[in-house]
Tab-separated table of C-alpha atoms and ligand atoms in Angstrom:
chain	number	residue	atom	x	y	z
Q	1	ILE	CA	-20.135	10.632	-4.030
Q	2	SER	CA	-18.327	7.470	-2.932
Q	3	LEU	CA	-15.056	7.088	-1.004
Q	4	ALA	CA	-15.114	3.320	-1.564
Q	5	SER	CA	-12.028	1.531	-2.829
Q	6	HIS	CA	-10.567	-1.969	-2.964
Q	7	ILE	CA	-7.259	-3.812	-2.700
Q	8	GLY	CA	-7.402	-7.123	-4.538
Q	9	ASP	CA	-10.638	-8.802	-3.390
Q	10	TYR	CA	-10.836	-6.637	-0.265
Q	11	GLN	CA	-13.524	-3.961	-0.348
Q	12	PHE	CA	-13.188	-0.780	1.740
Q	13	ASP	CA	-16.317	1.394	2.028
Q	14	ASN	CA	-13.978	4.253	2.989
Q	15	LEU	CA	-10.366	4.589	1.791
Q	16	LEU	CA	-9.158	6.008	5.139
Q	17	LEU	CA	-7.232	3.854	7.643
Q	18	ASN	CA	-4.944	4.490	10.603
Q	19	ALA	CA	-1.221	4.015	10.003
Q	20	ALA	CA	0.393	1.107	11.866
Q	21	GLY	CA	1.854	2.296	15.149
Q	22	VAL	CA	-0.620	5.079	15.938
Q	23	ARG	CA	-3.423	4.409	18.463
Q	24	CYS	CA	-3.458	0.707	17.532
Q	25	SER	CA	-1.529	-1.151	20.251
Q	26	THR	CA	-4.572	-2.382	22.241
Q	27	THR	CA	-7.894	-4.010	21.307
Q	28	ASP	CA	-9.695	-0.964	22.766
Q	29	GLU	CA	-7.828	1.381	20.419
Q	30	LEU	CA	-8.392	-0.937	17.447
Q	31	ASN	CA	-12.118	-1.320	18.176
Q	32	LYS	CA	-12.463	2.467	18.462
Q	33	THR	CA	-11.084	2.810	14.922
Q	34	LEU	CA	-13.316	-0.003	13.611
Q	35	ASP	CA	-16.324	1.775	15.156
Q	36	SER	CA	-15.381	5.051	13.411
Q	37	MET	CA	-15.834	6.110	9.783
Q	38	ALA	CA	-12.509	4.508	8.862
Q	39	GLY	CA	-12.747	1.693	6.307
Q	40	GLY	CA	-10.833	-0.601	8.662
Q	41	CYS	CA	-7.849	-0.619	11.026
Q	42	VAL	CA	-4.175	-1.637	11.035
Q	43	THR	CA	-2.590	-3.237	14.086
Q	44	LYS	CA	0.637	-2.041	15.698
Q	45	SER	CA	3.478	-3.924	13.989
Q	46	ALA	CA	3.959	-7.170	15.910
Q	47	THR	CA	7.058	-9.127	16.907
Q	48	PRO	CA	6.993	-12.821	17.961
Q	49	GLU	CA	7.023	-11.859	21.654
Q	50	GLU	CA	5.745	-8.832	23.586
Q	51	ARG	CA	8.211	-5.910	23.606
Q	52	ALA	CA	8.560	-2.908	25.939
Q	53	GLY	CA	10.268	-0.810	23.251
Q	54	ASN	CA	12.708	2.059	23.712
Q	55	GLU	CA	13.110	4.340	26.711
Q	56	SER	CA	10.913	7.458	27.023
Q	57	PRO	CA	10.599	10.199	25.936
Q	58	ARG	CA	10.383	8.364	22.614
Q	59	MET	CA	7.869	10.445	20.651
Q	60	LYS	CA	7.571	14.238	20.412
Q	61	PRO	CA	4.762	16.270	18.810
Q	62	LEU	CA	6.195	19.039	16.600
Q	63	PRO	CA	4.724	22.145	14.905
Q	64	LEU	CA	4.925	20.406	11.511
Q	65	GLY	CA	4.566	16.764	12.516
Q	66	SER	CA	6.292	14.301	14.818
Q	67	ILE	CA	9.501	12.464	15.598
Q	68	ASN	CA	9.477	8.984	17.156
Q	69	SER	CA	11.796	6.215	18.218
Q	70	MET	CA	9.272	3.890	19.856
Q	71	GLY	CA	11.412	0.807	19.307
Q	72	LEU	CA	8.549	-1.520	18.369
Q	73	PRO	CA	6.666	-1.758	21.686
Q	74	ASN	CA	3.818	-4.239	21.135
Q	75	HIS	CA	1.846	-7.057	22.754
Q	76	GLY	CA	3.258	-9.768	20.481
Q	77	ILE	CA	1.875	-11.516	17.384
Q	78	ASP	CA	-0.583	-13.807	19.239
Q	79	TYR	CA	-2.444	-10.820	20.710
Q	80	TYR	CA	-2.945	-9.107	17.343
Q	81	LEU	CA	-3.562	-12.307	15.376
Q	82	LYS	CA	-6.368	-13.197	17.809
Q	83	PHE	CA	-7.900	-9.716	17.387
Q	84	ALA	CA	-7.591	-9.971	13.602
Q	85	GLU	CA	-9.183	-13.450	13.451
Q	86	GLU	CA	-12.105	-12.253	15.577
Q	87	ASN	CA	-12.739	-8.901	13.898
Q	88	GLN	CA	-11.779	-9.194	10.216
Q	89	GLY	CA	-14.864	-8.546	8.070
Q	90	LYS	CA	-17.117	-7.458	10.958
Q	91	ASN	CA	-19.490	-4.663	9.760
Q	92	GLY	CA	-17.744	-4.919	6.391
Q	93	LYS	CA	-14.517	-3.561	7.896
Q	94	GLN	CA	-11.027	-4.837	7.054
Q	95	VAL	CA	-8.423	-5.607	9.733
Q	96	ILE	CA	-4.856	-5.377	8.424
Q	97	LEU	CA	-2.374	-7.336	10.555
Q	98	SER	CA	1.020	-5.610	10.637
Q	99	ILE	CA	4.150	-7.607	11.492
Q	100	ALA	CA	7.758	-6.453	11.896
Q	101	GLY	CA	10.204	-9.201	12.782
Q	102	LEU	CA	13.739	-8.253	13.865
Q	103	SER	CA	15.122	-10.828	11.432
Q	104	ILE	CA	14.075	-12.766	8.333
Q	105	ASP	CA	13.560	-15.809	10.567
Q	106	GLN	CA	11.212	-13.898	12.863
Q	107	ASN	CA	9.200	-12.685	9.858
Q	108	ILE	CA	8.964	-16.244	8.455
Q	109	GLU	CA	7.981	-17.587	11.894
Q	110	MET	CA	5.152	-15.057	12.202
Q	111	LEU	CA	3.982	-15.458	8.601
Q	112	LYS	CA	3.785	-19.239	9.123
Q	113	LYS	CA	1.564	-18.585	12.136
Q	114	VAL	CA	-0.656	-16.294	10.046
Q	115	GLN	CA	-0.802	-18.842	7.213
Q	116	GLU	CA	-1.950	-21.568	9.615
Q	117	SER	CA	-4.456	-19.295	11.393
Q	118	SER	CA	-8.106	-18.652	10.518
Q	119	PHE	CA	-7.298	-14.984	9.742
Q	120	SER	CA	-8.687	-14.212	6.275
Q	121	GLY	CA	-7.619	-10.567	5.924
Q	122	LEU	CA	-4.604	-8.642	4.652
Q	123	THR	CA	-1.170	-8.974	6.262
Q	124	GLU	CA	1.233	-6.006	6.103
Q	125	LEU	CA	4.904	-7.007	6.362
Q	126	ASN	CA	6.794	-4.011	7.721
Q	127	LEU	CA	10.262	-3.880	6.149
Q	128	SER	CA	10.972	-0.347	7.300
Q	129	CYS	CA	11.168	0.118	11.057
Q	130	PRO	CA	13.960	2.696	11.572
Q	131	ASN	CA	14.102	2.604	15.354
Q	132	VAL	CA	15.358	-0.789	16.505
Q	133	LYS	CA	18.902	-0.185	17.762
Q	134	GLY	CA	21.439	-1.956	15.603
Q	135	LYS	CA	18.902	-2.889	12.925
Q	136	SER	CA	18.770	-1.152	9.547
Q	137	GLN	CA	15.597	-0.836	7.491
Q	138	VAL	CA	15.359	-4.010	5.393
Q	139	GLY	CA	13.651	-2.017	2.640
Q	140	TYR	CA	16.971	-0.337	1.791
Q	141	ASP	CA	18.689	-3.684	1.132
Q	142	PHE	CA	17.155	-4.909	-2.125
Q	143	ASP	CA	18.824	-8.342	-1.932
Q	144	ALA	CA	17.419	-8.820	1.581
Q	145	VAL	CA	13.952	-7.847	0.314
Q	146	ARG	CA	14.254	-10.398	-2.500
Q	147	ASP	CA	15.385	-13.059	-0.007
Q	148	VAL	CA	12.518	-12.509	2.452
Q	149	LEU	CA	9.942	-12.485	-0.376
Q	150	THR	CA	11.411	-15.621	-1.970
Q	151	SER	CA	11.226	-17.467	1.376
Q	152	THR	CA	7.750	-16.081	2.146
Q	153	PHE	CA	6.032	-16.998	-1.092
Q	154	LYS	CA	7.234	-20.592	-0.787
Q	155	PHE	CA	4.478	-21.132	1.810
Q	156	PHE	CA	2.442	-17.936	2.314
Q	157	LYS	CA	-0.769	-18.098	0.233
Q	158	LYS	CA	-2.747	-15.292	1.853
Q	159	PRO	CA	-2.715	-11.688	0.525
Q	160	LEU	CA	0.448	-9.813	1.522
Q	161	GLY	CA	1.266	-6.106	1.580
Q	162	LEU	CA	4.668	-4.532	2.260
Q	163	LYS	CA	5.316	-1.367	4.345
Q	164	LEU	CA	8.352	0.276	2.782
Q	165	PRO	CA	10.688	3.099	3.778
Q	166	PRO	CA	10.862	6.280	1.684
Q	167	TYR	CA	13.183	6.181	-1.352
Q	168	PHE	CA	14.933	9.330	-2.535
Q	169	ASP	CA	16.631	8.477	-5.833
Q	170	PHE	CA	15.380	7.236	-9.224
Q	171	ASN	CA	17.834	4.322	-9.099
Q	172	GLN	CA	16.242	3.327	-5.768
Q	173	PHE	CA	12.715	3.573	-7.244
Q	174	ASN	CA	13.865	1.377	-10.142
Q	175	GLY	CA	15.718	-1.017	-7.848
Q	176	ILE	CA	12.882	-1.709	-5.435
Q	177	ALA	CA	10.301	-1.920	-8.253
Q	178	GLU	CA	12.453	-4.519	-10.041
Q	179	VAL	CA	12.332	-6.728	-6.946
Q	180	LEU	CA	8.649	-6.178	-6.152
Q	181	ASN	CA	7.470	-6.918	-9.713
Q	182	ASP	CA	8.895	-10.438	-9.402
Q	183	PHE	CA	6.447	-11.414	-6.625
Q	184	PRO	CA	2.648	-11.841	-6.192
Q	185	ILE	CA	2.399	-8.942	-3.754
Q	186	THR	CA	-1.139	-7.607	-3.135
Q	187	TYR	CA	-0.047	-4.070	-2.251
Q	188	ILE	CA	2.750	-1.845	-1.069
Q	189	ASN	CA	2.361	0.847	1.553
Q	190	VAL	CA	4.558	3.922	1.092
Q	191	ILE	CA	5.919	5.593	3.096
Q	192	ASN	CA	7.007	4.727	6.586
Q	193	SER	CA	8.495	7.617	8.589
Q	194	ILE	CA	11.618	9.298	7.196
Q	195	GLY	CA	14.176	7.507	9.321
Q	196	ASN	CA	16.739	8.999	11.659
Q	197	GLY	CA	15.871	12.655	11.553
Q	198	LEU	CA	17.085	14.890	14.388
Q	199	VAL	CA	15.079	17.585	16.173
Q	200	VAL	CA	16.908	20.075	18.396
Q	201	ASP	CA	15.475	22.289	21.140
Q	202	PRO	CA	17.656	25.436	20.995
Q	203	GLU	CA	16.340	26.672	24.355
Q	204	THR	CA	17.588	23.650	26.268
Q	205	GLU	CA	20.280	23.021	23.633
Q	206	SER	CA	19.164	19.397	23.693
Q	207	VAL	CA	17.603	16.690	21.566
Q	208	VAL	CA	13.873	16.042	22.234
Q	209	ILE	CA	13.678	12.222	22.416
Q	210	LYS	CA	15.887	9.905	24.474
Q	211	PRO	CA	16.614	6.784	22.337
Q	212	LYS	CA	19.512	6.710	19.871
Q	213	GLY	CA	20.843	10.130	20.929
Q	214	GLY	CA	17.677	11.825	19.678
Q	215	PHE	CA	17.547	10.351	16.183
Q	216	GLY	CA	14.049	9.224	15.131
Q	217	GLY	CA	11.492	8.745	12.355
Q	218	LEU	CA	9.813	11.897	11.028
Q	219	GLY	CA	6.096	12.105	10.261
Q	220	GLY	CA	3.562	14.791	9.373
Q	221	ASP	CA	3.903	17.841	7.102
Q	222	TYR	CA	7.671	17.292	6.882
Q	223	VAL	CA	7.204	14.090	4.867
Q	224	LYS	CA	4.268	14.736	2.501
Q	225	PRO	CA	6.309	15.645	-0.641
Q	226	THR	CA	8.418	12.512	-0.127
Q	227	ALA	CA	5.327	10.378	0.431
Q	228	LEU	CA	3.658	11.680	-2.733
Q	229	ALA	CA	6.849	11.098	-4.719
Q	230	ASN	CA	7.021	7.470	-3.556
Q	231	VAL	CA	3.346	6.804	-4.332
Q	232	ARG	CA	3.754	8.320	-7.808
Q	233	ALA	CA	7.120	6.779	-8.655
Q	234	LEU	CA	6.074	3.275	-7.607
Q	235	ARG	CA	2.691	3.559	-9.329
Q	236	GLN	CA	4.587	4.371	-12.541
Q	237	ARG	CA	6.913	1.358	-12.088
Q	238	LEU	CA	4.870	-1.449	-10.502
Q	239	ASN	CA	2.680	-4.057	-12.194
Q	240	PRO	CA	-0.923	-2.798	-12.164
Q	241	GLU	CA	-1.972	-5.816	-10.048
Q	242	ILE	CA	0.064	-4.399	-7.129
Q	243	SER	CA	-2.084	-1.816	-5.319
Q	244	ILE	CA	-0.672	1.123	-3.366
Q	245	ILE	CA	-1.568	2.458	0.063
Q	246	GLY	CA	-0.397	6.062	0.429
Q	247	THR	CA	0.869	7.060	3.870
Q	248	GLY	CA	2.604	10.258	4.927
Q	249	GLY	CA	1.629	13.828	5.669
Q	250	ILE	CA	-2.147	13.413	5.541
Q	251	LYS	CA	-4.166	15.758	7.770
Q	252	SER	CA	-6.877	17.030	5.370
Q	253	GLY	CA	-9.159	15.956	2.561
Q	254	MET	CA	-6.885	17.814	0.150
Q	255	ASP	CA	-3.896	15.724	1.265
Q	256	VAL	CA	-5.897	12.551	0.544
Q	257	PHE	CA	-6.908	13.957	-2.853
Q	258	GLU	CA	-3.225	14.497	-3.691
Q	259	HIS	CA	-2.295	10.935	-2.662
Q	260	VAL	CA	-5.076	9.460	-4.823
Q	261	LEU	CA	-4.083	11.736	-7.731
Q	262	CYS	CA	-0.593	10.200	-7.448
Q	263	GLY	CA	-2.104	6.715	-7.599
Q	264	ALA	CA	-3.055	5.621	-4.064
Q	265	ASN	CA	-5.839	3.032	-3.731
Q	266	LEU	CA	-6.172	3.587	0.023
Q	267	VAL	CA	-4.484	5.975	2.453
Q	268	GLN	CA	-3.284	5.657	6.046
Q	269	ILE	CA	-3.121	8.491	8.562
Q	270	GLY	CA	-0.447	8.457	11.282
Q	271	THR	CA	0.751	11.644	12.975
Q	272	ALA	CA	-2.484	13.621	12.524
Q	273	PHE	CA	-4.607	10.659	13.717
Q	274	GLY	CA	-2.377	10.513	16.788
Q	275	TYR	CA	-3.277	14.123	17.620
Q	276	GLU	CA	-6.965	14.221	16.584
Q	277	GLY	CA	-8.214	10.675	17.236
Q	278	THR	CA	-11.069	8.964	15.373
Q	279	PRO	CA	-13.045	12.185	14.592
Q	280	ILE	CA	-10.370	12.814	11.956
Q	281	PHE	CA	-11.883	10.105	9.734
Q	282	GLU	CA	-15.239	11.920	9.629
Q	283	ARG	CA	-13.640	15.350	9.119
Q	284	ILE	CA	-11.373	14.213	6.311
Q	285	SER	CA	-14.144	12.200	4.596
Q	286	LYS	CA	-16.324	15.336	4.560
Q	287	GLU	CA	-13.489	17.522	3.241
Q	288	LEU	CA	-12.645	15.031	0.484
Q	289	LYS	CA	-16.294	14.727	-0.614
Q	290	GLU	CA	-16.524	18.542	-0.835
Q	291	ILE	CA	-13.401	18.646	-3.019
Q	292	MET	CA	-14.695	15.852	-5.273
Q	293	ASP	CA	-18.093	17.551	-5.537
Q	294	LYS	CA	-16.520	20.882	-6.515
Q	295	LYS	CA	-14.414	19.161	-9.172
Q	296	GLY	CA	-17.279	17.035	-10.483
Q	297	TYR	CA	-15.827	13.665	-9.433
Q	298	LYS	CA	-18.198	10.906	-8.246
Q	299	THR	CA	-15.711	8.165	-7.412
Q	300	LEU	CA	-11.983	7.877	-6.617
Q	301	ASP	CA	-11.463	6.092	-9.948
Q	302	ASP	CA	-12.448	9.320	-11.699
Q	303	PHE	CA	-9.096	10.888	-10.754
Q	304	ARG	CA	-6.836	8.145	-9.298
Q	305	GLY	CA	-3.360	8.307	-10.820
Q	306	LYS	CA	-4.305	11.157	-13.180
Q	307	LEU	CA	-1.692	13.619	-11.943
Q	308	LYS	CA	-0.704	15.823	-14.848
Q	309	THR	CA	2.840	16.799	-15.747
Q	310	ILE	CA	3.679	20.136	-17.322
L	1	ERO	C1	7.628	-0.904	13.520
L	1	ERO	C2	8.386	0.062	14.069
L	1	ERO	C3	8.269	1.471	13.709
L	1	ERO	C4	8.387	2.451	14.671
L	1	ERO	C5	8.716	2.153	16.093
L	1	ERO	O1	8.073	1.278	16.719
L	1	ERO	O2	9.681	2.808	16.556
L	1	ERO	N1	8.295	3.762	14.333
L	1	ERO	C6	8.073	4.157	13.029
L	1	ERO	O3	7.991	5.370	12.716
L	1	ERO	N2	7.926	3.203	12.072
L	1	ERO	C7	8.014	1.878	12.339
L	1	ERO	O4	7.880	1.045	11.393
């Protein structure tokens, strides 16, 4: 039984990755993931300069997942680009470089740096950070998405993926797919956290995180049905050359099975990886192989995208 998969020309011996933002801010954390059963690692989304991020408490574990308003704390693009140049392809593992500029100009500036660098891996442009005060998620402004992609593909010749926010309406699925199908995008990654949720502690009668009056991105069990819907809806609408990474609500082999059934080529694990650490990749690989064995599947292609309707 094989858990191998690929995105464009990039081969992953295992379809499991961390989600950007979780245990991936330092080279130690990134190397730990590369040394695990994961098929590769994704860096914390980078900005042009180092950022401290929002005030703490800015992330709260919850019975059914997590809420966060980190505010893009990171060591800056140079730190992650250096790591990516040095580690991409080592032991057959892929390093995905995530970037999240606070403006189109910042994204172009960083993508130019990546284009001119010796990095030969996948770049993930994050158009969906919900937690930078005063900034909306670019992924909800289809004209802005078209603008940034038009500017990008004038000079960027390396493989590019997009991290998108969750969409909740068929007109939104159609709208974003219409834009994406016009560009040579290697993959999309759906979903980012469900933005600006609010968790209340009735004991203290208070919010649970400090930034933005307690509003933050939701992850974990809360978001799985939305994640699966976005994987499925975009698989049905996007050109077949655009691959899909499924992210959201994964904490078991069965969750991965569901994402692949909806069409995911790879999956990323955020909240649950944050709690369990790198052993999760071994546990989930084992669980998924058991499910595939029971169902008589040998490879992910045997069932990818074959969700039935009734
Ligand atoms: C890149 C910033 C993000 C953050 C953050 O740094 O607050 N949290 C998320 O749930 N998703 C993001 O995309």
